[in-house]
Tab-separated table of C-alpha atoms in Angstrom:
chain	number	residue	atom	x	y	z
S	1	MET	CA	0.000	0.000	0.000
S	2	LYS	CA	2.793	2.390	0.936
S	3	LYS	CA	4.560	1.800	-2.380
S	4	GLY	CA	1.298	2.469	-4.247
S	5	ARG	CA	0.827	5.807	-2.509
S	6	ILE	CA	4.414	6.856	-3.344
S	7	PHE	CA	3.912	5.906	-7.010
S	8	ARG	CA	0.661	7.901	-7.235
S	9	LYS	CA	2.280	10.967	-5.650
S	10	THR	CA	5.209	10.764	-8.070
S	11	MET	CA	2.911	10.570	-11.109
S	12	CYS	CA	0.834	13.523	-9.870
S	13	PHE	CA	4.023	15.599	-9.472
S	14	ILE	CA	5.183	14.752	-13.009
S	15	MET	CA	1.782	15.618	-14.485
S	16	ALA	CA	1.676	18.946	-12.613
S	17	CYS	CA	5.131	19.876	-13.907
S	18	SER	CA	4.153	19.037	-17.485
S	19	ILE	CA	1.055	21.255	-17.258
S	20	ILE	CA	3.087	24.188	-15.889
S	21	LEU	CA	5.799	23.841	-18.552
S	22	SER	CA	3.271	23.602	-21.389
S	23	SER	CA	1.954	27.063	-20.497
S	24	TYR	CA	5.297	28.626	-21.534
S	25	SER	CA	6.309	29.049	-25.225
S	26	VAL	CA	9.979	28.385	-25.743
S	27	PRO	CA	11.534	29.278	-29.117
S	28	ILE	CA	13.435	26.278	-30.426
S	29	ARG	CA	15.680	26.264	-33.463
S	30	ALA	CA	16.829	23.175	-35.257
S	31	GLU	CA	20.200	21.953	-34.131
S	32	ASN	CA	21.622	22.287	-37.644
S	33	SER	CA	20.604	25.984	-37.957
S	34	SER	CA	23.595	28.291	-37.662
S	35	GLU	CA	23.502	31.683	-35.972
S	36	ASP	CA	24.238	33.364	-39.310
S	37	GLU	CA	21.180	31.786	-40.918
S	38	TYR	CA	19.007	32.877	-38.002
S	39	LEU	CA	20.194	36.472	-38.206
S	40	GLU	CA	19.826	36.449	-41.967
S	41	GLU	CA	16.161	35.462	-41.630
S	42	LYS	CA	15.559	38.412	-39.304
S	43	ILE	CA	17.159	40.791	-41.799
S	44	SER	CA	15.312	39.222	-44.713
S	45	SER	CA	11.972	39.814	-43.005
S	46	LEU	CA	12.620	43.564	-43.335
S	47	ALA	CA	13.545	43.459	-47.016
S	48	ASP	CA	10.844	44.772	-49.337
S	49	PHE	CA	11.930	45.082	-52.958
S	50	GLU	CA	9.061	47.393	-53.919
S	51	ALA	CA	9.658	49.741	-50.983
S	52	VAL	CA	13.385	49.812	-51.764
S	53	ASP	CA	12.636	50.664	-55.421
S	54	ASN	CA	10.418	53.574	-54.409
S	55	LEU	CA	13.015	54.952	-51.995
S	56	ILE	CA	15.817	54.718	-54.566
S	57	GLU	CA	13.614	56.511	-57.089
S	58	GLN	CA	12.936	59.280	-54.575
S	59	ARG	CA	16.640	59.481	-53.755
S	60	VAL	CA	17.525	59.999	-57.426
S	61	ASP	CA	14.907	62.757	-57.622
S	62	ALA	CA	16.397	64.411	-54.531
S	63	LEU	CA	19.854	64.254	-56.080
S	64	THR	CA	18.844	65.829	-59.390
S	65	GLU	CA	16.887	68.523	-57.529
S	66	GLY	CA	19.943	69.283	-55.408
S	67	ASN	CA	18.171	68.424	-52.139
S	68	MET	CA	21.026	66.671	-50.337
S	69	ASN	CA	19.320	66.692	-46.926
S	70	GLN	CA	16.494	64.643	-48.362
S	71	TYR	CA	19.038	62.444	-50.158
S	72	ARG	CA	20.722	61.619	-46.830
S	73	ASN	CA	17.398	61.009	-45.088
S	74	LEU	CA	16.332	58.594	-47.817
S	75	SER	CA	19.668	56.800	-47.504
S	76	GLU	CA	18.875	56.222	-43.827
S	77	ASP	CA	15.408	54.960	-44.745
S	78	LEU	CA	16.982	52.464	-47.142
S	79	LYS	CA	19.130	51.084	-44.337
S	80	GLU	CA	15.992	50.309	-42.354
S	81	TYR	CA	14.965	47.947	-45.145
S	82	GLY	CA	18.278	46.106	-44.959
S	83	CYS	CA	19.573	47.955	-48.025
S	84	GLU	CA	23.177	49.175	-48.132
S	85	ASP	CA	25.340	51.078	-50.593
S	86	ILE	CA	28.233	49.011	-51.933
S	87	SER	CA	31.198	49.658	-54.211
S	88	ALA	CA	31.691	48.250	-57.702
S	89	LYS	CA	34.490	46.117	-56.299
S	90	GLU	CA	32.048	44.561	-53.831
S	91	VAL	CA	29.625	43.942	-56.709
S	92	GLN	CA	32.326	41.951	-58.454
S	93	LYS	CA	32.988	39.842	-55.346
S	94	LEU	CA	29.287	39.063	-54.935
S	95	THR	CA	28.551	38.257	-58.561
S	96	GLY	CA	31.806	36.833	-59.847
S	97	LYS	CA	34.306	38.122	-62.388
S	98	ALA	CA	33.188	39.950	-65.474
S	99	PRO	CA	33.153	37.955	-68.732
S	100	GLU	CA	36.432	37.917	-70.615
S	101	ASP	CA	34.841	39.437	-73.703
S	102	LEU	CA	33.737	42.432	-71.628
S	103	LEU	CA	37.259	43.004	-70.395
S	104	LYS	CA	38.664	42.771	-73.915
S	105	SER	CA	36.145	45.195	-75.399
S	106	GLN	CA	36.807	47.763	-72.689
S	107	TYR	CA	40.607	47.609	-72.999
S	108	GLN	CA	41.214	47.144	-76.708
S	109	ASN	CA	41.752	50.863	-77.398
S	110	ARG	CA	43.328	51.804	-74.069
S	111	THR	CA	46.681	51.656	-72.436
S	112	ASN	CA	48.064	48.299	-71.278
S	113	ASN	CA	48.874	49.763	-67.873
S	114	SER	CA	47.637	47.127	-65.424
S	115	GLY	CA	47.199	49.756	-62.736
S	116	ILE	CA	44.095	51.244	-64.383
S	117	SER	CA	41.067	50.822	-62.151
S	118	LEU	CA	38.359	48.552	-63.505
S	119	PHE	CA	35.839	50.446	-61.450
S	120	SER	CA	36.407	54.017	-62.569
S	121	ALA	CA	33.011	54.572	-64.196
S	122	ALA	CA	31.035	53.354	-61.225
S	123	SER	CA	33.190	55.111	-58.660
S	124	THR	CA	32.586	58.527	-60.207
S	125	ASN	CA	28.921	58.656	-61.156
S	126	VAL	CA	27.074	55.446	-60.200
S	127	THR	CA	25.961	54.179	-56.794
S	128	PHE	CA	25.179	50.506	-56.195
S	129	THR	CA	22.795	49.354	-53.474
S	130	LYS	CA	22.288	45.785	-52.281
S	131	VAL	CA	19.435	44.045	-50.488
S	132	ILE	CA	19.053	40.303	-49.857
S	133	THR	CA	15.894	38.373	-49.074
S	134	LYS	CA	14.246	35.015	-49.686
S	135	VAL	CA	11.399	34.476	-52.122
S	136	LYS	CA	9.059	31.547	-52.521
S	137	TYR	CA	8.732	30.142	-56.017
S	138	LYS	CA	6.661	27.031	-56.748
S	139	GLY	CA	6.792	25.878	-53.156
S	140	LYS	CA	10.545	26.332	-52.677
S	141	LYS	CA	12.485	29.178	-51.078
S	142	TYR	CA	15.322	30.877	-52.919
S	143	LYS	CA	17.858	33.350	-51.595
S	144	VAL	CA	17.914	36.335	-53.927
S	145	MET	CA	19.967	39.508	-54.040
S	146	LYS	CA	18.868	42.715	-55.701
S	147	ILE	CA	21.530	45.159	-56.831
S	148	THR	CA	20.333	48.540	-58.023
S	149	ALA	CA	22.499	51.027	-59.899
S	150	ALA	CA	21.499	54.699	-59.770
S	151	PRO	CA	23.219	57.918	-60.868
S	152	THR	CA	25.105	60.135	-58.454
S	153	ASP	CA	26.421	62.567	-61.070
S	154	LEU	CA	26.317	63.381	-64.762
S	155	GLY	CA	27.563	60.663	-67.075
S	156	THR	CA	26.709	56.997	-67.277
S	157	LEU	CA	23.110	57.034	-66.012
S	158	TYR	CA	22.305	60.748	-66.054
S	159	ASN	CA	22.431	63.079	-69.048
S	160	THR	CA	21.257	66.626	-69.565
S	161	GLY	CA	21.389	69.435	-72.115
S	162	SER	CA	19.563	72.404	-73.606
S	163	VAL	CA	18.401	73.622	-77.007
S	164	THR	CA	16.454	76.540	-78.484
S	165	GLN	CA	13.849	75.997	-81.213
S	166	SER	CA	11.445	78.239	-83.081
S	167	TYR	CA	8.500	78.069	-85.438
S	168	LYS	CA	7.779	80.756	-88.018
S	169	GLY	CA	5.705	80.520	-91.137
S	170	LYS	CA	2.188	79.554	-92.100
S	171	SER	CA	-0.109	80.020	-89.112
S	172	ILE	CA	-1.125	76.890	-87.249
S	173	LYS	CA	-3.738	76.249	-84.556
S	174	ALA	CA	-2.537	76.346	-80.954
S	175	GLU	CA	-4.029	72.912	-80.258
S	176	THR	CA	-2.111	71.304	-83.140
S	177	LEU	CA	1.232	73.071	-82.699
S	178	GLY	CA	3.249	70.585	-80.704
S	179	LEU	CA	5.563	71.962	-78.033
S	180	LEU	CA	6.734	68.649	-76.597
S	181	ASN	CA	6.496	65.031	-77.672
S	182	THR	CA	8.260	62.198	-75.833
S	183	VAL	CA	8.441	58.593	-76.953
S	184	ALA	CA	10.024	55.954	-74.740
S	185	GLY	CA	10.828	52.797	-76.664
S	186	PHE	CA	11.145	49.366	-75.069
S	187	VAL	CA	13.302	46.488	-76.262
S	188	ALA	CA	10.147	44.952	-77.704
S	189	PRO	CA	9.633	47.297	-80.701
S	190	GLU	CA	5.833	47.227	-80.548
S	191	SER	CA	5.873	48.654	-77.010
S	192	LYS	CA	6.047	52.440	-76.519
S	193	ALA	CA	5.109	55.098	-73.973
S	194	ILE	CA	4.100	58.403	-75.539
S	195	GLN	CA	3.298	61.846	-74.172
S	196	SER	CA	2.280	64.740	-76.415
S	197	ILE	CA	1.798	68.346	-75.337
S	198	SER	CA	0.438	71.064	-77.601
S	199	LEU	CA	1.044	74.769	-77.224
S	200	PHE	CA	-2.522	75.270	-76.007
S	201	PHE	CA	-2.184	72.437	-73.454
S	202	ALA	CA	0.998	74.003	-72.106
S	203	LEU	CA	-0.147	77.648	-72.090
S	204	GLY	CA	-3.950	77.677	-72.144
S	205	GLY	CA	-4.138	78.256	-68.402
S	206	VAL	CA	-1.344	80.837	-68.401
S	207	LEU	CA	-2.530	82.989	-71.299
S	208	GLY	CA	-6.170	83.860	-70.767
S	209	GLY	CA	-6.741	84.978	-74.326
S	210	LEU	CA	-5.320	81.855	-75.948
S	211	LYS	CA	-7.848	79.455	-77.496
S	212	LYS	CA	-7.503	76.055	-79.115
S	213	THR	CA	-8.242	77.629	-82.491
S	214	SER	CA	-5.889	80.597	-82.053
S	215	GLN	CA	-3.614	80.833	-85.087
S	216	ILE	CA	0.065	80.906	-84.144
S	217	GLU	CA	2.426	82.704	-86.506
S	218	LYS	CA	5.631	82.697	-84.517
S	219	VAL	CA	6.999	81.100	-81.376
S	220	LYS	CA	10.420	80.601	-79.795
S	221	VAL	CA	11.046	77.977	-77.104
S	222	ASN	CA	14.045	77.228	-74.873
S	223	TYR	CA	14.244	73.600	-73.741
S	224	THR	CA	16.317	72.173	-70.893
S	225	TRP	CA	16.161	68.395	-70.646
S	226	SER	CA	17.543	65.568	-68.540
S	227	VAL	CA	17.164	61.793	-68.552
S	228	GLU	CA	17.908	59.620	-65.521
S	229	GLU	CA	18.200	55.827	-65.576
S	230	ILE	CA	17.934	53.294	-62.764
S	231	CYS	CA	19.081	49.727	-63.437
S	232	SER	CA	17.993	46.789	-61.312
S	233	PHE	CA	19.536	43.311	-61.268
S	234	ILE	CA	18.208	40.277	-59.425
S	235	TYR	CA	20.667	37.499	-58.638
S	236	VAL	CA	19.795	34.039	-57.343
S	237	TYR	CA	22.101	32.223	-54.958
S	238	ASP	CA	23.651	29.148	-56.568
S	239	LYS	CA	24.604	26.584	-53.924
S	240	ARG	CA	26.770	24.673	-56.414
S	241	VAL	CA	29.269	27.505	-56.826
S	242	LYS	CA	28.489	29.283	-53.545
S	243	ASN	CA	27.849	32.552	-55.324
S	244	TYR	CA	25.063	34.479	-57.031
S	245	GLY	CA	24.033	34.073	-60.666
S	246	ILE	CA	22.111	36.662	-62.683
S	247	GLY	CA	18.410	35.899	-63.035
S	248	ALA	CA	16.979	39.138	-64.420
S	249	SER	CA	17.867	42.698	-65.346
S	250	TYR	CA	15.514	45.655	-65.608
S	251	ASN	CA	15.672	49.411	-65.975
S	252	LYS	CA	13.498	52.484	-65.795
S	253	ALA	CA	14.053	56.058	-66.881
S	254	LYS	CA	12.791	59.492	-66.016
S	255	TYR	CA	12.779	62.408	-68.401
S	256	ILE	CA	12.471	66.014	-67.245
S	257	VAL	CA	11.858	68.758	-69.785
S	258	ALA	CA	11.617	72.398	-68.745
S	259	MET	CA	10.651	74.981	-71.310
S	260	ASP	CA	10.217	78.727	-71.394
S	261	ILE	CA	8.915	80.840	-74.245
S	262	PRO	CA	10.733	84.143	-74.825
S	263	ASN	CA	8.184	85.274	-77.400
S	264	LEU	CA	4.944	84.209	-79.048
S	265	LYS	CA	2.877	85.915	-81.762
S	266	VAL	CA	-0.763	85.138	-82.464
S	267	LYS	CA	-2.110	85.961	-85.945
S	268	ASN	CA	-3.905	89.313	-85.970
S	269	GLY	CA	-3.553	89.317	-82.225
S	270	LYS	CA	-1.346	89.905	-79.244
S	271	ARG	CA	2.368	89.326	-78.795
S	272	TYR	CA	3.574	87.635	-75.616
S	273	SER	CA	7.054	87.623	-74.150
S	274	ASN	CA	8.898	85.856	-71.308
S	275	ILE	CA	6.097	83.412	-70.636
S	276	GLU	CA	6.282	81.457	-67.387
S	277	GLN	CA	8.401	78.292	-67.494
S	278	LYS	CA	6.674	74.918	-67.605
S	279	LYS	CA	8.212	71.604	-66.558
S	280	TYR	CA	7.173	68.079	-67.474
S	281	SER	CA	8.533	64.822	-66.103
S	282	ARG	CA	7.640	61.155	-66.093
S	283	TRP	CA	9.090	57.838	-64.944
S	284	ILE	CA	8.972	55.138	-67.613
S	285	THR	CA	9.285	51.613	-66.189
S	286	ALA	CA	10.118	48.460	-68.125
S	287	PRO	CA	7.447	45.714	-68.023
S	288	ASN	CA	7.674	43.353	-65.011
S	289	TYR	CA	10.258	45.635	-63.415
S	290	GLY	CA	11.771	44.038	-60.320
S	291	SER	CA	9.989	40.684	-60.621
S	292	ALA	CA	11.854	38.151	-58.457
S	293	ASN	CA	9.704	35.313	-59.793
S	294	LYS	CA	10.874	36.035	-63.335
S	295	ALA	CA	14.469	36.003	-62.097
S	296	VAL	CA	14.150	32.628	-60.349
S	297	SER	CA	12.212	31.107	-63.238
S	298	TYR	CA	14.824	32.055	-65.839
S	299	PHE	CA	17.753	31.255	-63.548
S	300	LYS	CA	16.439	27.708	-63.165
S	301	LYS	CA	16.430	27.431	-66.980
S	302	GLY	CA	20.078	28.502	-67.091
S	303	THR	CA	19.371	31.880	-68.665
S	304	ALA	CA	18.331	35.416	-67.639
S	305	TYR	CA	15.261	37.553	-68.174
S	306	ASN	CA	15.762	41.072	-69.574
S	307	SER	CA	13.172	43.846	-69.697
S	308	TRP	CA	14.455	47.270	-70.700
S	309	VAL	CA	13.489	50.778	-71.672
S	310	TYR	CA	15.679	51.219	-74.737
S	311	ASN	CA	15.573	54.954	-75.449
S	312	VAL	CA	13.774	58.204	-74.746
S	313	LYS	CA	13.202	60.436	-77.765
S	314	MET	CA	12.182	64.054	-77.154
S	315	SER	CA	10.976	66.399	-79.869
S	316	GLY	CA	9.871	69.981	-79.508
S	317	CYS	CA	8.518	72.874	-81.501
S	318	ASN	CA	6.548	71.537	-84.462
S	319	GLY	CA	8.289	68.145	-84.252
S	320	LYS	CA	11.908	69.307	-84.256
S	321	ASN	CA	14.270	66.898	-82.509
S	322	ILE	CA	15.433	67.895	-79.022
S	323	ARG	CA	17.362	64.746	-78.161
S	324	ASN	CA	17.173	60.984	-78.542
S	325	VAL	CA	18.779	59.449	-75.452
S	326	TYR	CA	19.833	55.807	-75.716
S	327	LEU	CA	19.911	54.191	-72.288
S	328	GLN	CA	22.614	51.905	-70.924
S	329	HIS	CA	20.352	48.958	-69.933
S	330	PRO	CA	23.279	46.618	-69.056
S	331	SER	CA	22.559	42.918	-68.626
S	332	THR	CA	24.662	42.639	-65.441
S	333	ALA	CA	25.558	45.080	-62.681
S	334	MET	CA	29.273	44.612	-63.247
S	335	GLN	CA	29.098	46.112	-66.729
S	336	LEU	CA	28.591	49.513	-65.134
S	337	GLY	CA	31.784	49.117	-63.133
S	338	TYR	CA	34.067	49.149	-66.130
S	339	TRP	CA	35.272	51.904	-68.412
S	340	ASN	CA	32.408	52.993	-70.628
């Protein structure tokens, strides 16, 4: 009897302990999970490719507007998403060496001095940012890295200029006299983004007496333009070589056109001079921009997906050419790190 009572007391004690312990949640990680992998998951949970894209776009705008305080604030915001600025040399370490044919093409007409930096273009006018996360594709998780190249100065990814144009001759209606026409062409030739602005559209609200049917005899326009390009590359981690392989490359571009009209003459009507400046801008984004699923899908096939804005063509007064800017749209991030 005594032994039975002891046994029952022991079992009651064990059951009580199990109930108490079950009320506490204890985080348990698999024994084969390393500390690095655990930390990486925490960082990855903050990564948001779309949010990073928007912040980089805003940072480029701040740069071109000369607002460096905002530029620095946006840089801090990017860090909160696990995004960091890296050098072209770091890009090369992460993605592997550049193809031999790229090296040859860049050096064929230059000095054989081995001391020339391979990263001169990127170090002067391009900033690279890196963010790493994990994406789920067809039930499996893949570690992916997004490298974004954006301009920090005039040159590779940022061009600007100015031109003056005029129209004089047979009178033409204000609504049909084009002041600005932009056409952004994509790699697929049937795909285009177009914006057209007539003289009436640009000035109808500024000049009270101007009508759609007003006959324009003479006009002079000063144009100042700029085109910015942001390039995005998504790499997929390849366990076989313990490095990243390119899965997709994308780009987008923004044009800004400012115009002022020193003088304008309406047929049998008033002359205008020093008309208020107007500015037009627009981001043009390649189809599927930033798609990680496209990157993983093509990487698994042993190839890469490319979606690019090819050029931005701007024409002005009565269709006269302002500038046709051909974009860089490189297929890998490292191409921007070499002499161009």
